[in-house]
Amino acid sequence: MKRLLSILMAAFMTTAAFALDMPFFNGYAGLLGNMTGKKDADSYDPDIDIEAFFSGQLDFSGKFLARGEFYISSEDLLQNDLFEETTQNNAIFRIEELSATYKMSTTASSHYFSVFLGNFEPIGSDIFLQRQFGIQPVTSKLTASWHSLSGASVYPFYGSGISYVYHPESSGAFGLYFYMNKQTEEDETKNVMNLDLRLAKLFSNLTVDFSAGLGFPVENTDENGNKVFLLVREIQLHAGMNFLLGNRYTTSFFMQGGFNKFVLSSDNETSHKITFADLYFLIEPRLTLRLFQLNIAAFNIPRESAEHMMYLKRATDKDENITNLLGLNANVVTDHLYLGNTNFTFGIHSTLILTDSDFEALKDDPKVVLDWNYEIYVTPYVSMPVLGGTMNASLAASILDFKDDWKSAVDFSLGFKTRF
């Protein structure tokens, strides 16, 4: 299927190059450095790593759109030479998205036909809203990511497929996606065929984005080891939504949620299984006052989503066995500050996270909550315009780790993003 999609994408680009005018290019790039002190070191000995992404779009006369997005992350720069060939990976390069879209417009609607590779408009992300309606991001600042433009995702995937989006003159849009991706569970990797539907609508004071889909893990051998053309033993359901009552500039209410995988199978041991750790939800009232905004969020975020989020990934890095993060966050932020004539944004995240929560055990014995592992983080951050872009800096402090080892209790990040 990847070969077919590559041929289709090449055909799109060839047609655009020869049949249309010179394309218009715009892009977005960012570089982030992270510094973390090593635990139990005799003196302060930091690990320093970098993350970077680049996203570009070629627009051929409004008829063809070609997009590419790439992500790079490194190991500790002080211990590894990125320019030296080694037997182990010292950096990761990932193609987040390669896509080609043909737009057909009529007097009453627009139609978008796309082929793609990578993580394309994933469920739960608001990138679909941004592309179809030209709005600013509506998701929570808590789930900010340096990994890609798509940001937080309820159903992360990496695959290849096709999509069709119908966008009438009104502010609604309907999308249909068909793609293949791989799922890895323990030592088993499955090829999963997916069919997703997406509905989005903008009202004067309401933004709604809902997605749902079916996944079909496909096999080529039966239980006796015989080769078959196609075998499906189970059906997986996944869904996600974004809901904003109000708008991002005034007092509002935001909700994001969904689930990754709900299994329907003839095998009673695997059918209908979905745990609390599989549920994604974030409920966030946003109170806008004269000089600052207060956002209070209650959340439960599965590991595979949280480990890419700037303000939550430290908790997942501490223990590879953590499956989900349950917690509360208060974010106080203001953009009414000036350094000379430069306006900048300053905020503080205060976050309580439970990493060993087991709600099945809680039903039997409420006192088990006393044995859950608690993490408390305070993260001041600042954002300001610099050299045609935006500089972002944050200092994450693990309050409970200070008493044992202050050197590893603080992370510092410094990044720069720019559009061109």
CSV table of C-alpha atoms in Angstrom, one decimal:
chain,number,residue,atom,x,y,z
A,1,MET,CA,0.0,0.0,0.0
A,2,LYS,CA,2.9,2.4,0.7
A,3,ARG,CA,4.2,1.9,-2.8
A,4,LEU,CA,0.8,2.7,-4.3
A,5,LEU,CA,0.5,5.8,-2.1
A,6,SER,CA,4.0,6.9,-3.1
A,7,ILE,CA,3.1,6.6,-6.8
A,8,LEU,CA,-0.2,8.6,-6.2
A,9,MET,CA,1.7,11.3,-4.3
A,10,ALA,CA,4.4,11.6,-7.0
A,11,ALA,CA,1.6,11.9,-9.6
A,12,PHE,CA,0.0,14.7,-7.7
A,13,MET,CA,3.2,16.6,-7.4
A,14,THR,CA,4.1,16.1,-11.1
A,15,THR,CA,0.7,17.3,-12.2
A,16,ALA,CA,1.0,20.3,-9.9
A,17,ALA,CA,4.5,21.2,-11.1
A,18,PHE,CA,3.7,21.2,-14.8
A,19,ALA,CA,0.1,22.4,-14.9
A,20,LEU,CA,0.1,25.2,-12.4
A,21,ASP,CA,1.8,28.4,-11.6
A,22,MET,CA,4.9,28.8,-9.3
A,23,PRO,CA,3.9,27.4,-5.8
A,24,PHE,CA,3.6,29.5,-2.7
A,25,PHE,CA,5.7,28.1,0.2
A,26,ASN,CA,5.2,28.6,3.9
A,27,GLY,CA,6.6,26.7,6.9
A,28,TYR,CA,7.1,26.4,10.6
A,29,ALA,CA,10.2,25.3,12.5
A,30,GLY,CA,11.4,24.9,16.0
A,31,LEU,CA,14.4,23.9,18.1
A,32,LEU,CA,14.2,23.0,21.8
A,33,GLY,CA,17.1,22.2,24.2
A,34,ASN,CA,16.4,20.3,27.5
A,35,MET,CA,18.8,20.1,30.5
A,36,THR,CA,18.2,17.6,33.3
A,37,GLY,CA,20.4,16.9,36.2
A,38,LYS,CA,21.5,13.2,36.7
A,39,LYS,CA,20.1,11.5,39.7
A,40,ASP,CA,22.4,10.6,42.6
A,41,ALA,CA,25.4,12.4,41.0
A,42,ASP,CA,28.1,13.7,43.3
A,43,SER,CA,27.8,17.1,41.7
A,44,TYR,CA,25.5,18.7,39.3
A,45,ASP,CA,26.0,16.7,36.1
A,46,PRO,CA,23.3,17.5,33.5
A,47,ASP,CA,22.0,15.6,30.5
A,48,ILE,CA,21.4,17.9,27.6
A,49,ASP,CA,19.4,16.8,24.6
A,50,ILE,CA,17.6,18.6,21.7
A,51,GLU,CA,14.4,18.3,19.8
A,52,ALA,CA,13.7,19.9,16.5
A,53,PHE,CA,10.9,19.9,13.9
A,54,PHE,CA,10.3,21.4,10.5
A,55,SER,CA,7.0,21.7,8.8
A,56,GLY,CA,6.5,23.0,5.2
A,57,GLN,CA,3.7,23.5,2.8
A,58,LEU,CA,3.6,24.1,-1.0
A,59,ASP,CA,0.4,25.6,-2.3
A,60,PHE,CA,0.0,25.3,-6.0
A,61,SER,CA,-2.6,28.0,-7.0
A,62,GLY,CA,-5.0,26.8,-4.2
A,63,LYS,CA,-5.6,23.5,-6.1
A,64,PHE,CA,-2.8,21.3,-4.8
A,65,LEU,CA,-1.2,21.2,-1.3
A,66,ALA,CA,1.9,19.3,-0.6
A,67,ARG,CA,2.9,19.1,3.1
A,68,GLY,CA,6.0,17.7,4.9
A,69,GLU,CA,6.8,17.5,8.5
A,70,PHE,CA,9.9,16.1,10.1
A,71,TYR,CA,11.1,15.6,13.7
A,72,ILE,CA,14.5,15.0,15.2
A,73,SER,CA,15.5,14.2,18.8
A,74,SER,CA,19.0,13.5,20.2
A,75,GLU,CA,20.5,11.6,23.1
A,76,ASP,CA,22.6,13.4,25.7
A,77,LEU,CA,24.9,15.7,23.7
A,78,LEU,CA,27.6,15.6,26.4
A,79,GLN,CA,27.9,11.9,26.3
A,80,ASN,CA,27.3,11.2,22.6
A,81,ASP,CA,28.8,12.6,19.4
A,82,LEU,CA,25.9,13.1,16.9
A,83,PHE,CA,28.4,13.3,14.0
A,84,GLU,CA,30.1,10.0,14.9
A,85,GLU,CA,28.9,6.6,13.6
A,86,THR,CA,28.1,4.3,16.5
A,87,THR,CA,26.4,0.9,17.0
A,88,GLN,CA,23.6,2.5,19.0
A,89,ASN,CA,21.2,5.3,18.1
A,90,ASN,CA,22.4,8.7,19.2
A,91,ALA,CA,19.6,10.6,17.5
A,92,ILE,CA,16.1,9.8,16.1
A,93,PHE,CA,14.8,11.2,12.8
A,94,ARG,CA,11.1,10.7,12.1
A,95,ILE,CA,8.9,11.7,9.2
A,96,GLU,CA,5.8,13.0,10.9
A,97,GLU,CA,3.8,13.7,7.7
A,98,LEU,CA,4.1,13.5,4.0
A,99,SER,CA,0.9,14.3,2.2
A,100,ALA,CA,-0.5,15.6,-1.1
A,101,THR,CA,-4.0,17.1,-1.3
A,102,TYR,CA,-6.1,18.0,-4.3
A,103,LYS,CA,-8.8,20.6,-3.7
A,104,MET,CA,-11.8,20.8,-6.0
A,105,SER,CA,-14.1,23.8,-5.5
A,106,THR,CA,-17.7,24.3,-6.6
A,107,THR,CA,-20.0,27.3,-6.0
A,108,ALA,CA,-21.4,25.7,-2.8
A,109,SER,CA,-18.6,23.5,-1.4
A,110,SER,CA,-15.0,22.4,-1.4
A,111,HIS,CA,-13.7,18.8,-1.7
A,112,TYR,CA,-10.3,17.7,-0.5
A,113,PHE,CA,-8.7,14.4,-1.7
A,114,SER,CA,-5.5,13.4,0.1
A,115,VAL,CA,-2.9,10.7,0.1
A,116,PHE,CA,-0.6,10.6,3.1
A,117,LEU,CA,2.2,8.9,5.0
A,118,GLY,CA,2.8,9.3,8.7
A,119,ASN,CA,0.6,10.8,11.4
A,120,PHE,CA,-2.1,12.7,9.4
A,121,GLU,CA,-4.8,14.7,11.3
A,122,PRO,CA,-5.0,12.2,14.2
A,123,ILE,CA,-8.1,11.8,16.3
A,124,GLY,CA,-8.2,14.2,19.2
A,125,SER,CA,-5.9,16.7,17.6
A,126,ASP,CA,-7.2,20.1,16.6
A,127,ILE,CA,-5.0,20.3,13.5
A,128,PHE,CA,-8.1,19.4,11.4
A,129,LEU,CA,-9.9,22.5,12.8
A,130,GLN,CA,-6.9,24.7,12.1
A,131,ARG,CA,-6.6,23.5,8.5
A,132,GLN,CA,-10.2,23.6,7.5
A,133,PHE,CA,-11.4,26.7,9.3
A,134,GLY,CA,-8.1,28.7,9.7
A,135,ILE,CA,-8.5,29.1,13.4
A,136,GLN,CA,-5.9,29.3,16.1
A,137,PRO,CA,-5.2,26.2,18.3
A,138,VAL,CA,-8.0,25.5,20.9
A,139,THR,CA,-6.4,22.7,22.9
A,140,SER,CA,-5.0,23.1,26.4
A,141,LYS,CA,-1.6,24.7,27.1
A,142,LEU,CA,-0.9,21.8,29.4
A,143,THR,CA,-0.7,19.4,26.4
A,144,ALA,CA,1.7,21.5,24.4
A,145,SER,CA,4.2,19.5,22.4
A,146,TRP,CA,7.4,20.1,20.6
A,147,HIS,CA,6.9,16.8,18.6
A,148,SER,CA,4.7,18.0,15.8
A,149,LEU,CA,2.1,20.6,14.8
A,150,SER,CA,-0.7,18.1,15.4
A,151,GLY,CA,-0.1,18.3,19.2
A,152,ALA,CA,-2.1,16.1,21.6
A,153,SER,CA,-3.7,13.0,20.1
A,154,VAL,CA,-6.1,10.5,21.5
A,155,TYR,CA,-5.3,7.8,18.9
A,156,PRO,CA,-1.6,8.2,17.9
A,157,PHE,CA,-0.8,6.3,14.7
A,158,TYR,CA,1.8,6.1,12.0
A,159,GLY,CA,0.6,4.7,8.8
A,160,SER,CA,-0.3,5.3,5.1
A,161,GLY,CA,-3.7,6.0,3.6
A,162,ILE,CA,-6.2,8.2,1.8
A,163,SER,CA,-8.8,10.7,2.9
A,164,TYR,CA,-11.7,12.7,1.6
A,165,VAL,CA,-13.0,15.9,3.2
A,166,TYR,CA,-16.3,17.7,2.3
A,167,HIS,CA,-16.5,21.3,3.3
A,168,PRO,CA,-19.7,23.2,2.4
A,169,GLU,CA,-20.0,27.0,2.4
A,170,SER,CA,-21.3,26.8,6.0
A,171,SER,CA,-18.8,26.3,8.8
A,172,GLY,CA,-19.1,22.5,9.0
A,173,ALA,CA,-16.8,19.8,7.6
A,174,PHE,CA,-17.0,16.0,7.1
A,175,GLY,CA,-14.0,13.7,6.7
A,176,LEU,CA,-13.5,10.1,5.8
A,177,TYR,CA,-10.1,8.4,6.3
A,178,PHE,CA,-8.9,4.9,5.3
A,179,TYR,CA,-5.3,3.9,6.3
A,180,MET,CA,-3.1,1.1,7.5
A,181,ASN,CA,-0.8,1.4,10.6
A,182,LYS,CA,1.2,-0.9,12.8
A,183,GLN,CA,0.4,-1.6,16.5
A,184,THR,CA,3.1,-3.0,18.7
A,185,GLU,CA,2.0,-4.8,21.9
A,186,GLU,CA,4.8,-6.5,23.9
A,187,ASP,CA,6.6,-8.5,21.3
A,188,GLU,CA,3.8,-8.6,18.8
A,189,THR,CA,3.3,-6.3,15.8
A,190,LYS,CA,0.0,-6.1,14.0
A,191,ASN,CA,-1.0,-4.5,10.7
A,192,VAL,CA,-4.3,-2.7,11.4
A,193,MET,CA,-6.7,-1.5,8.7
A,194,ASN,CA,-8.6,1.6,9.9
A,195,LEU,CA,-11.7,3.4,8.7
A,196,ASP,CA,-12.4,6.8,10.5
A,197,LEU,CA,-15.2,9.4,10.2
A,198,ARG,CA,-14.8,13.0,11.3
A,199,LEU,CA,-17.3,15.8,11.9
A,200,ALA,CA,-16.5,19.4,12.8
A,201,LYS,CA,-18.6,22.5,13.2
A,202,LEU,CA,-18.0,26.1,14.2
A,203,PHE,CA,-20.7,28.2,15.8
A,204,SER,CA,-20.5,31.7,17.1
A,205,ASN,CA,-19.5,30.5,20.6
A,206,LEU,CA,-19.1,26.8,20.2
A,207,THR,CA,-16.4,24.6,18.5
A,208,VAL,CA,-17.1,20.9,18.1
A,209,ASP,CA,-14.8,18.3,16.5
A,210,PHE,CA,-15.7,14.6,16.8
A,211,SER,CA,-14.0,11.6,15.3
A,212,ALA,CA,-14.7,7.8,15.5
A,213,GLY,CA,-13.3,4.8,13.8
A,214,LEU,CA,-12.9,1.1,13.4
A,215,GLY,CA,-9.6,-0.8,13.4
A,216,PHE,CA,-9.3,-4.3,11.9
A,217,PRO,CA,-6.0,-6.1,12.8
A,218,VAL,CA,-5.3,-8.3,9.7
A,219,GLU,CA,-3.5,-11.6,9.6
A,220,ASN,CA,-2.3,-13.9,6.8
A,221,THR,CA,-2.3,-17.2,8.7
A,222,ASP,CA,-5.0,-19.0,10.6
A,223,GLU,CA,-4.8,-20.8,13.9
A,224,ASN,CA,-3.4,-23.9,12.2
A,225,GLY,CA,-0.6,-22.0,10.5
A,226,ASN,CA,-2.2,-22.1,7.0
A,227,LYS,CA,-1.8,-19.2,4.7
A,228,VAL,CA,-4.9,-17.2,4.1
A,229,PHE,CA,-5.6,-14.0,2.0
A,230,LEU,CA,-7.1,-12.0,4.9
A,231,LEU,CA,-8.1,-12.9,8.5
A,232,VAL,CA,-9.7,-10.5,11.0
A,233,ARG,CA,-10.1,-11.9,14.5
A,234,GLU,CA,-11.2,-8.7,16.3
A,235,ILE,CA,-12.6,-5.2,15.7
A,236,GLN,CA,-11.2,-2.2,17.6
A,237,LEU,CA,-13.2,1.0,18.2
A,238,HIS,CA,-11.5,4.3,18.8
A,239,ALA,CA,-13.0,7.8,19.2
A,240,GLY,CA,-12.0,11.3,20.2
A,241,MET,CA,-13.4,14.8,20.5
A,242,ASN,CA,-12.6,18.5,21.1
A,243,PHE,CA,-15.3,20.8,22.6
A,244,LEU,CA,-14.9,24.5,23.3
A,245,LEU,CA,-17.8,26.5,24.7
A,246,GLY,CA,-16.9,30.1,24.3
A,247,ASN,CA,-13.7,31.2,22.6
A,248,ARG,CA,-10.0,31.2,23.4
A,249,TYR,CA,-10.0,34.9,24.2
A,250,THR,CA,-12.7,35.0,26.9
A,251,THR,CA,-14.0,32.9,29.8
A,252,SER,CA,-14.7,29.5,28.3
A,253,PHE,CA,-15.0,25.7,28.9
A,254,PHE,CA,-12.8,23.2,27.0
A,255,MET,CA,-13.1,19.4,27.0
A,256,GLN,CA,-11.0,16.9,25.1
A,257,GLY,CA,-11.5,13.1,25.4
A,258,GLY,CA,-11.8,9.7,23.8
A,259,PHE,CA,-10.4,6.2,24.0
A,260,ASN,CA,-7.7,4.5,22.1
A,261,LYS,CA,-9.0,0.9,21.7
A,262,PHE,CA,-12.1,-0.9,22.6
A,263,VAL,CA,-11.9,-4.5,21.5
A,264,LEU,CA,-14.8,-6.6,20.1
A,265,SER,CA,-13.8,-10.2,19.6
A,266,SER,CA,-15.3,-13.7,19.7
A,267,ASP,CA,-12.7,-14.4,22.4
A,268,ASN,CA,-14.3,-13.6,25.7
A,269,GLU,CA,-10.9,-13.0,27.3
A,270,THR,CA,-10.1,-10.1,25.0
A,271,SER,CA,-13.5,-8.8,24.0
A,272,HIS,CA,-15.0,-5.6,25.5
A,273,LYS,CA,-11.8,-4.9,27.4
A,274,ILE,CA,-11.0,-1.2,28.1
A,275,THR,CA,-9.3,0.0,31.3
A,276,PHE,CA,-9.2,3.4,32.9
A,277,ALA,CA,-5.6,3.7,31.7
A,278,ASP,CA,-6.9,3.6,28.1
A,279,LEU,CA,-9.2,6.6,28.6
A,280,TYR,CA,-8.2,10.0,27.6
A,281,PHE,CA,-10.0,13.0,29.1
A,282,LEU,CA,-9.1,16.6,29.9
A,283,ILE,CA,-11.8,18.9,31.4
A,284,GLU,CA,-10.6,22.6,31.6
A,285,PRO,CA,-12.7,25.6,32.7
A,286,ARG,CA,-10.8,28.8,31.6
A,287,LEU,CA,-11.5,32.0,33.6
A,288,THR,CA,-10.3,35.2,31.9
A,289,LEU,CA,-9.8,38.2,34.2
A,290,ARG,CA,-8.6,41.7,33.4
A,291,LEU,CA,-4.9,40.9,33.9
A,292,PHE,CA,-4.5,37.2,33.7
A,293,GLN,CA,-6.2,33.9,32.8
A,294,LEU,CA,-6.7,30.9,35.1
A,295,ASN,CA,-7.1,27.5,33.6
A,296,ILE,CA,-7.9,24.5,35.9
A,297,ALA,CA,-7.7,21.1,34.3
A,298,ALA,CA,-8.7,17.6,35.5
A,299,PHE,CA,-7.1,14.9,33.3
A,300,ASN,CA,-6.3,11.3,32.6
A,301,ILE,CA,-3.9,10.9,29.8
A,302,PRO,CA,-2.5,7.5,28.5
A,303,ARG,CA,1.3,7.2,28.4
A,304,GLU,CA,1.7,7.1,24.7
A,305,SER,CA,0.1,10.5,24.5
A,306,ALA,CA,1.6,12.1,27.6
A,307,GLU,CA,5.3,11.2,26.8
A,308,HIS,CA,5.3,13.8,24.0
A,309,MET,CA,3.9,16.6,26.1
A,310,MET,CA,6.3,19.3,27.4
A,311,TYR,CA,4.8,19.6,30.8
A,312,LEU,CA,3.9,16.0,31.5
A,313,LYS,CA,6.7,13.9,29.9
A,314,ARG,CA,9.0,14.2,32.9
A,315,ALA,CA,6.5,12.0,34.9
A,316,THR,CA,6.5,9.3,32.3
A,317,ASP,CA,10.4,9.4,32.0
A,318,LYS,CA,10.7,8.5,35.6
A,319,ASP,CA,9.2,5.0,35.2
A,320,GLU,CA,8.7,3.0,32.0
A,321,ASN,CA,5.9,1.0,33.7
A,322,ILE,CA,3.6,4.0,34.1
A,323,THR,CA,0.5,3.5,31.9
A,324,ASN,CA,-1.4,6.7,32.5
A,325,LEU,CA,-1.2,10.1,34.3
A,326,LEU,CA,-4.2,11.1,36.4
A,327,GLY,CA,-4.2,14.5,37.9
A,328,LEU,CA,-5.0,18.2,38.3
A,329,ASN,CA,-3.4,21.3,36.9
A,330,ALA,CA,-3.8,25.0,37.6
A,331,ASN,CA,-2.3,27.3,35.0
A,332,VAL,CA,-2.1,31.0,35.7
A,333,VAL,CA,-0.9,33.0,32.7
A,334,THR,CA,-0.8,36.6,31.6
A,335,ASP,CA,0.3,38.4,28.4
A,336,HIS,CA,0.1,41.9,29.9
A,337,LEU,CA,3.8,42.2,30.7
A,338,TYR,CA,6.4,44.2,28.9
A,339,LEU,CA,10.2,44.3,28.7
A,340,GLY,CA,10.8,47.7,27.2
A,341,ASN,CA,8.5,47.8,24.2
A,342,THR,CA,8.3,44.0,23.9
A,343,ASN,CA,5.2,42.3,25.1
A,344,PHE,CA,5.7,38.8,26.6
A,345,THR,CA,3.8,36.0,28.2
A,346,PHE,CA,4.4,34.6,31.6
A,347,GLY,CA,2.7,31.7,33.3
A,348,ILE,CA,3.0,29.0,36.0
A,349,HIS,CA,1.7,25.4,35.8
A,350,SER,CA,1.1,23.7,39.2
A,351,THR,CA,0.4,20.0,38.6
A,352,LEU,CA,-0.5,17.1,40.8
A,353,ILE,CA,-0.1,13.7,39.2
A,354,LEU,CA,-1.1,10.2,40.3
A,355,THR,CA,1.0,7.6,38.5
A,356,ASP,CA,-0.1,4.3,40.2
A,357,SER,CA,-3.8,4.8,40.2
A,358,ASP,CA,-5.8,1.6,40.1
A,359,PHE,CA,-9.6,2.3,40.1
A,360,GLU,CA,-10.4,-1.4,40.0
A,361,ALA,CA,-8.7,-1.8,43.4
A,362,LEU,CA,-10.3,1.5,44.6
A,363,LYS,CA,-13.8,0.0,44.3
A,364,ASP,CA,-12.8,-2.8,46.7
A,365,ASP,CA,-10.8,-0.8,49.2
A,366,PRO,CA,-10.9,3.1,49.2
A,367,LYS,CA,-7.9,3.2,51.5
A,368,VAL,CA,-5.7,1.9,48.6
A,369,VAL,CA,-5.5,5.6,47.4
A,370,LEU,CA,-3.0,6.1,50.2
A,371,ASP,CA,-0.5,3.8,48.4
A,372,TRP,CA,-0.7,5.6,45.1
A,373,ASN,CA,2.4,7.4,43.9
A,374,TYR,CA,2.1,11.2,43.9
A,375,GLU,CA,4.1,13.7,41.9
A,376,ILE,CA,3.9,17.5,42.3
A,377,TYR,CA,5.4,19.8,39.7
A,378,VAL,CA,5.7,23.6,39.5
A,379,THR,CA,6.6,24.9,36.1
A,380,PRO,CA,7.0,28.6,35.4
A,381,TYR,CA,7.4,29.4,31.7
A,382,VAL,CA,7.9,32.5,29.5
A,383,SER,CA,7.3,33.2,25.8
A,384,MET,CA,8.4,36.3,24.0
A,385,PRO,CA,9.1,37.5,20.4
A,386,VAL,CA,12.7,37.4,19.3
A,387,LEU,CA,14.3,37.8,15.9
A,388,GLY,CA,11.1,37.3,14.0
A,389,GLY,CA,10.1,34.2,16.0
A,390,THR,CA,9.1,33.2,19.5
A,391,MET,CA,11.5,32.2,22.3
A,392,ASN,CA,10.1,29.8,24.9
A,393,ALA,CA,11.7,28.9,28.2
A,394,SER,CA,10.5,26.8,31.2
A,395,LEU,CA,11.8,25.5,34.5
A,396,ALA,CA,10.1,22.4,35.8
A,397,ALA,CA,10.6,21.6,39.5
A,398,SER,CA,9.6,18.3,41.1
A,399,ILE,CA,8.7,19.4,44.6
A,400,LEU,CA,8.8,15.9,46.2
A,401,ASP,CA,12.3,15.2,44.7
A,402,PHE,CA,13.9,18.2,46.3
A,403,LYS,CA,14.3,16.5,49.7
A,404,ASP,CA,16.1,13.5,48.3
A,405,ASP,CA,18.2,14.9,45.4
A,406,TRP,CA,17.8,18.6,44.4
A,407,LYS,CA,20.2,18.2,41.5
A,408,SER,CA,17.8,16.0,39.5
A,409,ALA,CA,14.7,17.7,40.7
A,410,VAL,CA,14.8,20.6,38.1
A,411,ASP,CA,14.6,20.5,34.3
A,412,PHE,CA,15.3,23.6,32.2
A,413,SER,CA,14.1,24.0,28.6
A,414,LEU,CA,14.8,26.7,26.1
A,415,GLY,CA,13.3,26.8,22.6
A,416,PHE,CA,12.7,28.9,19.5
A,417,LYS,CA,9.9,28.7,17.0
A,418,THR,CA,9.5,30.7,13.8
A,419,ARG,CA,7.2,30.9,10.8
A,420,PHE,CA,8.4,31.7,7.3
